[in-house]
């Protein structure tokens, strides 16, 4: 049995009855939606047309939200419905990143994820979903796609149907008849600051912009300056970006924790260890502090931080959130072992150095695989390049942190620990090369190209080129080349590196989410 929907847009009149019935059936709060009607317009007056698209969960046969959900709160039922259990949800929002269709939201009443669940409670009582019952034109069909006699199966076989973003490989079970093609490809839509009869949640109110006398825009309509050849979005619901500064800061502190131990292991394995006592003591302490902040950021980014331990008690081992949590815990345990050896023995064994360095690398890199599980975000899909970038970022952050620490404690130490500035320089150069590679290799999809453009030429570009690349990469490399071995210049370079890296993480997270999914 495989339950699915067919929505006939030729029949849809855009009345929103399905939205209202769904809200009533599931007590969906204000401002969020399990199903909604999106409006677009084409052409120029008087030759204009308006088109509707009823949007909701596609109950994908290969659902990325189920794969990424760390606590199995999202799951596929035996009848093909993708359902959720809000008692297990920790509010990590990763499902919202994984879903390419904007189908999920955070319920403001209980801070857990929610979406269309095919009215599973009604299906179990042999009733049709509320939206099907209420639709005045029978535009929505629901039924078993595996049953050849069902209306949905017959429609899928006999009519020209389409699905949203088939290239994502999610195998959606929501089929459209007669839908305007641009509604299936949100990257092609032109967006306005305001709608014909609603303000956009993420924009200043349209009337606030046009109310001032003398303002040049005073008489400008909301969709002024539109290109008539492009399909325009004229009504949608809000889809705020799920991840913000806490995720960027988590990437940053994690780089510091992982990098400090990797750099310390490299230096201690490559030089005489007895002279390294302060390094062997300080590095696990710094790493453990950075790791504690990393964990705190992760927990406080959850909408349900009180449930953070569900990662361990209800784990989905296919989710990189869970795998990452175990990697971070193992890494933390090895930092403690290292610290105990450094405190109570004259040397840290080779095995501990090697294992800590390997787990440091794993801690740095696993986020590339987590971000790649966010199937909705094309910009994050180059996991191997991102993995390399994260590794270099960890070496950069670790060596910069150690340099700052050494200069504060004893400015002559950089000469004693000469390899650390060299690690910093080499990883900066390799990181720059990885970045150039990422930017030079053509992006695979329109969405990824658009996100890249936002970063390189759009609203994020000034910060990207000035703070992340200029101050964070080029300036420190120049300082290293022209003022080495001046400890003060090294320390300034190290501070710039960490500053630039924080901006880089922030902008990278933001750019990935800058492309609308629906
Ligand atoms: Fe629904 Fe999105 Fe999950 Fe697909 S990925 S099952 S559309 S929530």
Short mmCIF file of C-alpha atoms and ligand atoms in Angstrom, two decimals:
data_model
loop_
_atom_site.label_atom_id
_atom_site.label_comp_id
_atom_site.label_asym_id
_atom_site.label_seq_id
_atom_site.Cartn_x
_atom_site.Cartn_y
_atom_site.Cartn_z
CA UNK A 1 0.00 0.00 0.00
CA UNK A 2 1.35 3.46 -0.93
CA UNK A 3 -0.86 6.38 -0.10
CA UNK A 4 -0.42 9.41 -2.31
CA UNK A 5 -2.13 12.57 -3.53
CA UNK A 6 -3.10 13.87 -6.94
CA UNK A 7 -3.89 17.60 -7.14
CA UNK A 8 -5.58 18.77 -10.31
CA UNK A 9 -4.61 22.42 -10.73
CA UNK A 10 -6.98 22.70 -13.67
CA UNK A 11 -9.80 22.31 -11.17
CA UNK A 12 -8.30 24.35 -8.31
CA UNK A 13 -9.92 27.77 -7.84
CA UNK A 14 -7.47 29.00 -5.18
CA UNK A 15 -10.14 29.27 -2.48
CA UNK A 16 -7.86 28.14 0.42
CA UNK A 17 -10.59 25.83 1.76
CA UNK A 18 -8.03 23.01 2.00
CA UNK A 19 -5.74 25.26 4.08
CA UNK A 20 -8.56 26.19 6.43
CA UNK A 21 -9.88 22.61 6.77
CA UNK A 22 -6.37 21.38 7.56
CA UNK A 23 -5.90 24.13 10.14
CA UNK A 24 -9.15 23.15 11.79
CA UNK A 25 -8.51 19.40 11.66
CA UNK A 26 -5.04 19.65 13.19
CA UNK A 27 -5.40 22.87 15.20
CA UNK A 28 -2.52 24.37 13.22
CA UNK A 29 -1.49 27.67 14.88
CA UNK A 30 -1.46 31.10 13.21
CA UNK A 31 1.45 31.80 10.87
CA UNK A 32 2.31 28.17 9.97
CA UNK A 33 0.72 25.81 7.47
CA UNK A 34 0.54 22.11 6.67
CA UNK A 35 -0.90 22.91 3.26
CA UNK A 36 -1.16 26.24 1.51
CA UNK A 37 -2.04 27.71 -1.88
CA UNK A 38 0.71 29.57 -3.67
CA UNK A 39 -0.25 32.11 -6.33
CA UNK A 40 1.86 33.20 -9.29
CA UNK A 41 1.11 35.54 -12.17
CA UNK A 42 2.41 35.68 -15.72
CA UNK A 43 2.34 38.28 -18.47
CA UNK A 44 1.53 41.98 -18.54
CA UNK A 45 -1.88 43.62 -18.23
CA UNK A 46 -4.24 43.00 -19.98
CA UNK A 47 -2.63 39.70 -21.03
CA UNK A 48 -2.07 38.30 -17.59
CA UNK A 49 -2.87 34.96 -16.03
CA UNK A 50 -2.90 33.74 -12.45
CA UNK A 51 -1.99 30.18 -11.46
CA UNK A 52 -2.31 28.26 -8.20
CA UNK A 53 -0.20 25.54 -6.68
CA UNK A 54 -1.37 23.61 -3.63
CA UNK A 55 1.77 22.92 -1.61
CA UNK A 56 2.31 20.34 1.13
CA UNK A 57 4.37 17.31 2.12
CA UNK A 58 4.94 14.98 -0.83
CA UNK A 59 5.11 11.83 1.35
CA UNK A 60 8.28 10.95 -0.53
CA UNK A 61 9.11 7.27 -0.98
CA UNK A 62 12.75 8.19 -0.37
CA UNK A 63 12.21 10.90 2.22
CA UNK A 64 15.33 12.87 3.20
CA UNK A 65 13.54 14.24 6.27
CA UNK A 66 13.28 10.68 7.62
CA UNK A 67 16.97 10.00 6.97
CA UNK A 68 18.23 13.15 8.68
CA UNK A 69 15.82 13.13 11.65
CA UNK A 70 18.14 12.22 14.56
CA UNK A 71 15.47 10.80 16.86
CA UNK A 72 13.20 8.94 14.40
CA UNK A 73 10.47 11.47 15.09
CA UNK A 74 9.79 11.40 11.34
CA UNK A 75 9.11 7.95 9.97
CA UNK A 76 7.55 6.12 7.05
CA UNK A 77 4.49 4.05 7.87
CA UNK A 78 3.83 0.74 6.15
CA UNK A 79 1.10 2.45 4.10
CA UNK A 80 3.61 4.97 2.67
CA UNK A 81 2.51 7.95 4.78
CA UNK A 82 5.40 10.00 6.20
CA UNK A 83 4.19 10.66 9.72
CA UNK A 84 5.80 12.28 12.73
CA UNK A 85 5.80 11.81 16.47
CA UNK A 86 6.16 15.14 18.21
CA UNK A 87 6.89 13.34 21.47
CA UNK A 88 10.29 12.37 20.03
CA UNK A 89 11.11 15.65 18.25
CA UNK A 90 13.98 17.72 19.69
CA UNK A 91 13.41 20.70 17.36
CA UNK A 92 16.79 20.51 15.59
CA UNK A 93 15.19 21.81 12.34
CA UNK A 94 17.37 19.52 10.22
CA UNK A 95 14.23 18.05 8.59
CA UNK A 96 13.40 21.57 7.39
CA UNK A 97 16.80 21.70 5.69
CA UNK A 98 16.47 18.20 4.25
CA UNK A 99 13.00 18.66 2.75
CA UNK A 100 13.37 20.24 -0.71
CA UNK A 101 9.73 21.38 -0.61
CA UNK A 102 9.39 23.61 2.49
CA UNK A 103 6.88 21.13 3.85
CA UNK A 104 7.87 21.35 7.51
CA UNK A 105 7.54 24.06 10.11
CA UNK A 106 8.12 24.43 13.82
CA UNK A 107 4.84 24.43 15.71
CA UNK A 108 5.02 27.54 17.92
CA UNK A 109 2.81 25.89 20.55
CA UNK A 110 5.10 22.99 21.39
CA UNK A 111 8.34 23.87 19.54
CA UNK A 112 8.42 20.63 17.57
CA UNK A 113 8.40 20.02 13.82
CA UNK A 114 5.11 19.36 12.08
CA UNK A 115 3.74 18.88 8.57
CA UNK A 116 0.95 17.23 6.59
CA UNK A 117 0.55 13.64 7.79
CA UNK A 118 -2.12 12.68 5.27
CA UNK A 119 -4.67 12.94 8.12
CA UNK A 120 -3.41 9.52 9.21
CA UNK A 121 -5.98 9.38 12.02
CA UNK A 122 -8.77 9.78 9.46
CA UNK A 123 -7.24 7.26 7.06
CA UNK A 124 -7.18 4.70 9.89
CA UNK A 125 -10.91 5.32 10.34
CA UNK A 126 -11.48 4.80 6.58
CA UNK A 127 -12.07 8.52 6.07
CA UNK A 128 -10.45 10.75 3.50
CA UNK A 129 -8.12 13.61 4.53
CA UNK A 130 -9.88 16.83 5.56
CA UNK A 131 -8.58 18.75 2.51
CA UNK A 132 -10.08 16.15 0.14
CA UNK A 133 -13.48 16.32 1.80
CA UNK A 134 -13.64 20.12 1.81
CA UNK A 135 -12.36 20.88 -1.70
CA UNK A 136 -15.39 22.31 -3.58
CA UNK A 137 -14.11 21.29 -7.01
CA UNK A 138 -12.69 17.84 -6.17
CA UNK A 139 -9.26 19.05 -7.16
CA UNK A 140 -7.57 16.90 -4.49
CA UNK A 141 -7.55 13.12 -4.71
CA UNK A 142 -6.05 10.82 -2.07
CA UNK A 143 -5.67 7.07 -2.26
CA UNK A 144 -3.53 3.99 -2.70
CA UNK A 145 -1.15 4.37 -5.64
CA UNK A 146 -0.48 0.60 -5.57
CA UNK A 147 -4.15 -0.17 -6.19
CA UNK A 148 -4.66 0.04 -9.98
CA UNK A 149 -8.39 0.55 -9.51
CA UNK A 150 -7.98 3.61 -7.28
CA UNK A 151 -8.72 7.03 -8.75
CA UNK A 152 -5.25 8.33 -7.86
CA UNK A 153 -3.50 5.38 -9.54
CA UNK A 154 -5.66 5.70 -12.66
CA UNK A 155 -5.06 9.45 -12.85
CA UNK A 156 -1.29 9.01 -12.51
CA UNK A 157 -1.30 6.42 -15.30
CA UNK A 158 -3.67 8.14 -17.70
CA UNK A 159 -2.94 11.83 -17.28
CA UNK A 160 0.10 13.98 -17.87
CA UNK A 161 1.27 14.40 -14.27
CA UNK A 162 4.30 16.13 -12.80
CA UNK A 163 6.05 16.19 -9.44
CA UNK A 164 8.11 18.85 -7.70
CA UNK A 165 11.90 18.64 -8.17
CA UNK A 166 12.17 15.04 -9.40
CA UNK A 167 15.93 15.56 -9.74
CA UNK A 168 16.21 15.43 -5.94
CA UNK A 169 15.56 11.69 -6.06
CA UNK A 170 13.00 11.86 -3.26
CA UNK A 171 10.32 10.01 -5.25
CA UNK A 172 7.42 12.27 -4.28
CA UNK A 173 3.95 10.76 -4.02
CA UNK A 174 2.14 14.03 -4.69
CA UNK A 175 1.32 14.30 -8.39
CA UNK A 176 0.06 17.45 -10.09
CA UNK A 177 -2.16 17.72 -13.12
CA UNK A 178 -2.04 20.94 -15.12
CA UNK A 179 0.29 22.84 -12.84
CA UNK A 180 2.11 25.91 -14.16
CA UNK A 181 5.65 24.64 -14.69
CA UNK A 182 7.29 27.58 -12.91
CA UNK A 183 5.46 26.63 -9.71
CA UNK A 184 7.50 23.43 -9.79
CA UNK A 185 10.75 25.38 -10.19
CA UNK A 186 10.84 28.08 -7.50
CA UNK A 187 14.30 29.26 -8.59
CA UNK A 188 12.67 30.66 -11.74
CA UNK A 189 10.12 32.79 -9.89
CA UNK A 190 10.60 36.50 -9.46
CA UNK A 191 9.82 37.65 -5.92
CA UNK A 192 8.35 40.96 -4.79
CA UNK A 193 8.79 42.85 -1.54
CA UNK A 194 5.09 42.59 -0.83
CA UNK A 195 2.04 40.78 -2.16
CA UNK A 196 -1.15 42.12 -3.66
CA UNK A 197 -3.09 41.55 -0.45
CA UNK A 198 -0.50 40.64 2.17
CA UNK A 199 2.84 41.84 3.49
CA UNK A 200 5.76 39.48 3.42
CA UNK A 201 6.72 38.20 6.84
CA UNK A 202 10.45 38.65 6.10
CA UNK A 203 10.16 42.14 4.54
CA UNK A 204 9.19 45.52 5.97
CA UNK A 205 5.45 46.17 5.46
CA UNK A 206 4.85 47.44 1.98
CA UNK A 207 2.70 50.34 3.21
CA UNK A 208 5.54 51.44 5.51
CA UNK A 209 7.75 51.84 2.47
CA UNK A 210 5.24 53.71 0.39
CA UNK A 211 3.47 55.93 2.91
CA UNK A 212 5.94 58.82 3.04
CA UNK A 213 4.91 61.90 1.05
CA UNK A 214 7.55 62.83 -1.44
CA UNK A 215 8.97 59.34 -1.49
CA UNK A 216 9.74 58.40 -5.05
CA UNK A 217 8.07 55.03 -4.42
CA UNK A 218 4.93 56.67 -3.07
CA UNK A 219 2.71 55.54 -5.91
CA UNK A 220 4.66 52.47 -6.80
CA UNK A 221 2.73 49.19 -6.74
CA UNK A 222 4.18 46.26 -4.79
CA UNK A 223 5.24 44.53 -7.97
CA UNK A 224 6.76 47.61 -9.64
CA UNK A 225 9.71 46.93 -11.88
CA UNK A 226 8.68 43.37 -12.66
CA UNK A 227 9.79 41.63 -15.78
CA UNK A 228 6.60 40.58 -17.65
CA UNK A 229 8.42 37.67 -19.25
CA UNK A 230 9.12 36.15 -15.83
CA UNK A 231 6.56 34.37 -13.67
CA UNK A 232 5.96 36.37 -10.49
CA UNK A 233 5.14 35.04 -7.05
CA UNK A 234 2.15 37.01 -5.80
CA UNK A 235 1.19 35.03 -2.71
CA UNK A 236 3.03 32.56 -0.53
CA UNK A 237 3.42 31.77 3.15
CA UNK A 238 6.52 32.59 5.20
CA UNK A 239 9.44 30.14 5.27
CA UNK A 240 12.07 31.52 7.65
CA UNK A 241 15.62 30.13 7.41
CA UNK A 242 15.89 27.38 10.05
CA UNK A 243 19.59 27.76 10.97
CA UNK A 244 21.20 30.98 12.17
CA UNK A 245 24.24 32.27 14.03
CA UNK A 246 24.32 29.44 16.57
CA UNK A 247 25.02 26.89 13.83
CA UNK A 248 27.72 29.16 12.35
CA UNK A 249 29.27 29.62 15.80
CA UNK A 250 29.09 25.85 16.41
CA UNK A 251 31.12 25.24 13.23
CA UNK A 252 33.64 27.81 14.45
CA UNK A 253 34.11 26.52 18.00
CA UNK A 254 34.19 22.94 16.71
CA UNK A 255 36.99 23.91 14.32
CA UNK A 256 38.93 25.37 17.25
CA UNK A 257 38.44 22.29 19.44
CA UNK A 258 39.34 19.82 16.69
CA UNK A 259 42.16 21.94 15.26
CA UNK A 260 43.95 22.60 18.55
CA UNK A 261 44.31 18.86 19.18
CA UNK A 262 45.25 18.04 15.59
CA UNK A 263 47.93 20.73 15.52
CA UNK A 264 49.23 19.75 18.98
CA UNK A 265 49.42 16.11 17.88
CA UNK A 266 51.26 17.03 14.67
CA UNK A 267 53.74 19.24 16.54
CA UNK A 268 54.30 16.79 19.38
CA UNK A 269 54.75 13.85 17.04
CA UNK A 270 57.21 15.79 14.91
CA UNK A 271 59.38 17.35 17.60
CA UNK A 272 60.98 16.37 20.92
CA UNK A 273 58.12 15.97 23.37
CA UNK A 274 59.75 16.83 26.71
CA UNK A 275 59.91 20.51 25.70
CA UNK A 276 56.21 20.43 24.86
CA UNK A 277 54.75 20.06 28.35
CA UNK A 278 52.89 23.38 28.30
CA UNK A 279 51.48 22.60 24.85
CA UNK A 280 50.43 19.09 25.86
CA UNK A 281 48.66 20.47 28.94
CA UNK A 282 47.13 23.58 27.37
CA UNK A 283 45.81 22.04 24.16
CA UNK A 284 43.32 19.55 25.71
CA UNK A 285 42.15 22.24 28.12
CA UNK A 286 41.45 24.66 25.27
CA UNK A 287 39.85 21.90 23.18
CA UNK A 288 37.59 20.77 26.02
CA UNK A 289 36.47 24.36 26.66
CA UNK A 290 35.74 24.89 22.94
CA UNK A 291 33.97 21.52 22.80
CA UNK A 292 31.79 22.45 25.78
CA UNK A 293 30.77 25.68 24.01
CA UNK A 294 30.13 23.68 20.81
CA UNK A 295 27.82 21.29 22.65
CA UNK A 296 26.08 24.19 24.41
CA UNK A 297 25.48 25.94 21.08
CA UNK A 298 24.05 22.76 19.60
CA UNK A 299 21.78 22.19 22.56
CA UNK A 300 20.54 25.77 22.73
CA UNK A 301 19.86 25.82 19.00
CA UNK A 302 17.33 23.03 19.60
CA UNK A 303 13.76 24.20 19.89
CA UNK A 304 13.42 21.59 22.64
CA UNK A 305 16.76 21.74 24.46
CA UNK A 306 15.18 19.81 27.35
CA UNK A 307 15.14 16.76 25.03
CA UNK A 308 18.77 16.90 23.83
CA UNK A 309 19.51 13.49 25.37
CA UNK A 310 17.05 11.86 22.93
CA UNK A 311 20.03 11.93 20.53
CA UNK A 312 21.41 9.10 22.67
CA UNK A 313 18.24 7.42 23.87
CA UNK A 314 16.22 7.45 20.61
CA UNK A 315 18.98 7.59 17.97
CA UNK A 316 18.63 7.26 14.21
CA UNK A 317 22.05 6.00 13.19
CA UNK A 318 21.53 7.10 9.58
CA UNK A 319 21.50 10.73 10.70
CA UNK A 320 24.83 12.56 10.72
CA UNK A 321 23.52 14.55 13.68
CA UNK A 322 23.66 11.35 15.73
CA UNK A 323 26.92 10.11 14.21
CA UNK A 324 28.40 13.57 14.85
CA UNK A 325 27.24 13.56 18.48
CA UNK A 326 29.02 10.24 19.06
CA UNK A 327 32.17 11.50 17.29
CA UNK A 328 32.22 14.63 19.47
CA UNK A 329 31.76 12.58 22.65
CA UNK A 330 34.57 10.16 21.70
CA UNK A 331 36.80 13.11 20.82
CA UNK A 332 36.04 14.75 24.18
CA UNK A 333 36.84 11.49 25.99
CA UNK A 334 40.23 11.29 24.24
CA UNK A 335 40.98 14.91 25.15
CA UNK A 336 40.42 13.94 28.79
CA UNK A 337 42.74 10.89 28.42
CA UNK A 338 45.39 13.13 26.82
CA UNK A 339 45.02 15.68 29.63
CA UNK A 340 45.44 12.97 32.28
CA UNK A 341 48.62 11.69 30.61
CA UNK A 342 49.94 15.26 30.30
CA UNK A 343 49.17 16.00 33.95
CA UNK A 344 50.37 12.79 35.58
CA UNK A 345 52.93 11.33 33.18
CA UNK A 346 55.92 12.84 31.42
CA UNK A 347 54.64 12.00 27.96
CA UNK A 348 51.44 11.38 25.97
CA UNK A 349 51.65 7.98 24.20
CA UNK A 350 51.80 7.89 20.39
CA UNK A 351 48.55 5.93 20.25
CA UNK A 352 46.69 8.68 22.13
CA UNK A 353 48.21 11.37 19.87
CA UNK A 354 47.19 9.50 16.74
CA UNK A 355 43.67 8.60 17.90
CA UNK A 356 43.00 12.15 19.12
CA UNK A 357 44.20 13.62 15.83
CA UNK A 358 42.01 11.19 13.86
CA UNK A 359 38.94 11.93 15.98
CA UNK A 360 39.75 15.64 15.74
CA UNK A 361 39.68 15.30 11.94
CA UNK A 362 36.40 13.36 12.15
CA UNK A 363 34.93 16.03 14.46
CA UNK A 364 35.92 18.74 12.01
CA UNK A 365 34.69 16.94 8.90
CA UNK A 366 31.44 15.19 9.82
CA UNK A 367 29.48 18.43 9.33
CA UNK A 368 30.15 18.17 5.58
CA UNK A 369 28.11 14.96 5.54
CA UNK A 370 25.44 16.44 7.82
CA UNK A 371 25.07 19.47 5.55
CA UNK A 372 24.94 17.16 2.51
CA UNK A 373 22.02 15.31 4.14
CA UNK A 374 20.21 18.66 3.98
CA UNK A 375 18.95 17.71 0.52
CA UNK A 376 16.94 20.90 0.20
CA UNK A 377 20.11 22.99 0.08
CA UNK A 378 21.95 22.43 -3.18
CA UNK A 379 24.79 24.75 -2.18
CA UNK A 380 25.86 22.33 0.57
CA UNK A 381 25.93 19.21 -1.56
CA UNK A 382 29.65 19.22 -2.53
CA UNK A 383 30.49 17.20 0.55
CA UNK A 384 34.06 16.19 -0.31
CA UNK A 385 35.18 19.74 -1.08
CA UNK A 386 33.38 20.99 2.04
CA UNK A 387 35.02 18.18 4.02
CA UNK A 388 38.45 19.34 2.86
CA UNK A 389 37.52 22.93 3.66
CA UNK A 390 36.44 21.96 7.18
CA UNK A 391 39.68 20.06 7.72
CA UNK A 392 41.72 23.08 6.65
CA UNK A 393 39.52 25.38 8.72
CA UNK A 394 40.21 23.22 11.79
CA UNK A 395 43.98 23.35 11.22
CA UNK A 396 43.75 27.11 10.66
CA UNK A 397 41.57 27.70 13.74
CA UNK A 398 43.63 25.36 15.92
CA UNK A 399 47.02 26.83 15.03
CA UNK A 400 45.67 30.43 15.27
CA UNK A 401 44.24 29.72 18.74
CA UNK A 402 47.50 28.17 19.92
CA UNK A 403 49.52 31.09 18.56
CA UNK A 404 47.32 33.61 20.38
CA UNK A 405 47.64 31.59 23.58
CA UNK A 406 51.40 31.31 23.25
CA UNK A 407 51.87 34.99 22.54
CA UNK A 408 49.74 35.92 25.57
CA UNK A 409 51.62 33.53 27.88
CA UNK A 410 55.14 33.98 26.54
CA UNK A 411 55.85 35.86 23.30
CA UNK A 412 59.08 33.92 22.74
CA UNK A 413 57.22 30.63 22.49
CA UNK A 414 56.31 30.85 18.82
CA UNK A 415 59.99 30.29 18.07
CA UNK A 416 60.12 27.30 20.41
CA UNK A 417 57.00 25.93 18.75
CA UNK A 418 58.03 27.01 15.28
CA UNK A 419 55.97 24.39 13.43
CA UNK A 420 52.65 25.92 14.55
CA UNK A 421 52.94 29.09 12.43
CA UNK A 422 54.02 26.87 9.53
CA UNK A 423 50.88 24.70 10.00
CA UNK A 424 48.82 27.89 10.05
CA UNK A 425 50.41 29.21 6.86
CA UNK A 426 50.13 25.93 4.97
CA UNK A 427 46.53 25.31 5.99
CA UNK A 428 45.60 28.91 5.12
CA UNK A 429 47.01 28.46 1.63
CA UNK A 430 45.38 25.04 1.21
CA UNK A 431 42.11 26.43 2.58
CA UNK A 432 42.27 29.29 0.09
CA UNK A 433 42.86 26.79 -2.72
CA UNK A 434 39.87 24.69 -1.55
CA UNK A 435 37.74 27.82 -1.52
CA UNK A 436 38.85 28.77 -5.03
CA UNK A 437 38.14 25.22 -6.19
CA UNK A 438 34.66 25.37 -4.71
CA UNK A 439 34.03 28.71 -6.41
CA UNK A 440 35.56 27.78 -9.75
CA UNK A 441 33.91 24.38 -10.20
CA UNK A 442 30.55 25.02 -11.89
CA UNK A 443 27.66 24.47 -9.50
CA UNK A 444 25.43 21.59 -10.46
CA UNK A 445 22.02 23.22 -10.14
CA UNK A 446 20.28 26.55 -10.58
CA UNK A 447 19.70 26.76 -6.82
CA UNK A 448 23.38 26.21 -6.03
CA UNK A 449 24.39 28.79 -8.66
CA UNK A 450 21.98 31.26 -7.17
CA UNK A 451 23.29 30.72 -3.63
CA UNK A 452 26.85 31.09 -4.89
CA UNK A 453 25.91 34.30 -6.66
CA UNK A 454 24.36 35.67 -3.46
CA UNK A 455 27.65 34.98 -1.71
CA UNK A 456 30.00 36.26 -4.39
CA UNK A 457 28.05 39.08 -6.00
CA UNK A 458 24.85 39.57 -4.04
CA UNK A 459 23.79 40.83 -0.65
CA UNK A 460 26.41 38.76 1.22
CA UNK A 461 29.31 39.59 -1.07
CA UNK A 462 30.66 42.66 0.74
CA UNK A 463 31.06 40.76 4.00
CA UNK A 464 32.36 37.70 2.20
CA UNK A 465 35.13 39.43 0.26
CA UNK A 466 36.09 41.93 2.96
CA UNK A 467 35.73 40.01 6.23
CA UNK A 468 36.01 36.34 5.28
CA UNK A 469 38.48 36.45 2.38
CA UNK A 470 40.29 39.78 2.84
CA UNK A 471 40.72 39.88 6.61
CA UNK A 472 40.50 36.15 7.25
CA UNK A 473 42.72 34.78 4.49
CA UNK A 474 44.66 37.33 2.43
CA UNK A 475 45.72 39.64 5.29
CA UNK A 476 47.07 36.85 7.53
CA UNK A 477 48.91 35.21 4.63
CA UNK A 478 50.49 38.60 3.80
CA UNK A 479 51.36 39.22 7.45
CA UNK A 480 52.96 35.81 7.65
CA UNK A 481 54.98 36.35 4.46
CA UNK A 482 56.14 39.88 5.21
CA UNK A 483 56.52 40.03 8.99
CA UNK A 484 57.44 36.52 10.04
CA UNK A 485 58.83 35.87 12.64
CA UNK A 486 57.45 38.86 14.54
CA UNK A 487 55.27 37.38 17.34
CA UNK A 488 52.98 40.40 17.49
CA UNK A 489 52.32 40.22 13.74
CA UNK A 490 51.69 36.50 14.12
CA UNK A 491 49.19 37.14 16.91
CA UNK A 492 47.42 39.85 14.90
CA UNK A 493 47.30 37.48 11.92
CA UNK A 494 45.89 34.73 14.14
CA UNK A 495 43.14 37.02 15.49
CA UNK A 496 42.24 38.03 11.93
CA UNK A 497 42.12 34.38 10.89
CA UNK A 498 39.61 33.54 13.63
CA UNK A 499 37.56 36.66 12.88
CA UNK A 500 37.45 35.86 9.16
CA UNK A 501 36.60 32.24 9.80
CA UNK A 502 33.62 33.17 11.98
CA UNK A 503 32.31 35.38 9.18
CA UNK A 504 32.96 32.64 6.64
CA UNK A 505 30.87 30.13 8.63
CA UNK A 506 28.07 32.65 9.12
CA UNK A 507 27.91 33.61 5.45
CA UNK A 508 28.20 30.00 4.25
CA UNK A 509 25.27 28.94 6.42
CA UNK A 510 23.27 31.97 5.29
CA UNK A 511 24.04 31.61 1.57
CA UNK A 512 22.95 27.98 1.57
CA UNK A 513 19.55 29.00 2.90
CA UNK A 514 19.14 32.07 0.71
CA UNK A 515 17.36 30.21 -2.10
CA UNK A 516 13.62 29.68 -1.62
CA UNK A 517 12.57 26.02 -1.67
CA UNK A 518 8.98 26.60 -2.77
FE1 LIG B 1 7.38 15.43 3.10
FE2 LIG B 1 9.53 16.97 2.67
FE3 LIG B 1 9.77 14.68 4.08
FE4 LIG B 1 9.32 14.60 1.42
S1 LIG B 1 11.14 15.38 2.43
S2 LIG B 1 8.33 13.36 3.01
S3 LIG B 1 7.97 16.43 1.15
S4 LIG B 1 8.58 16.52 4.65
#
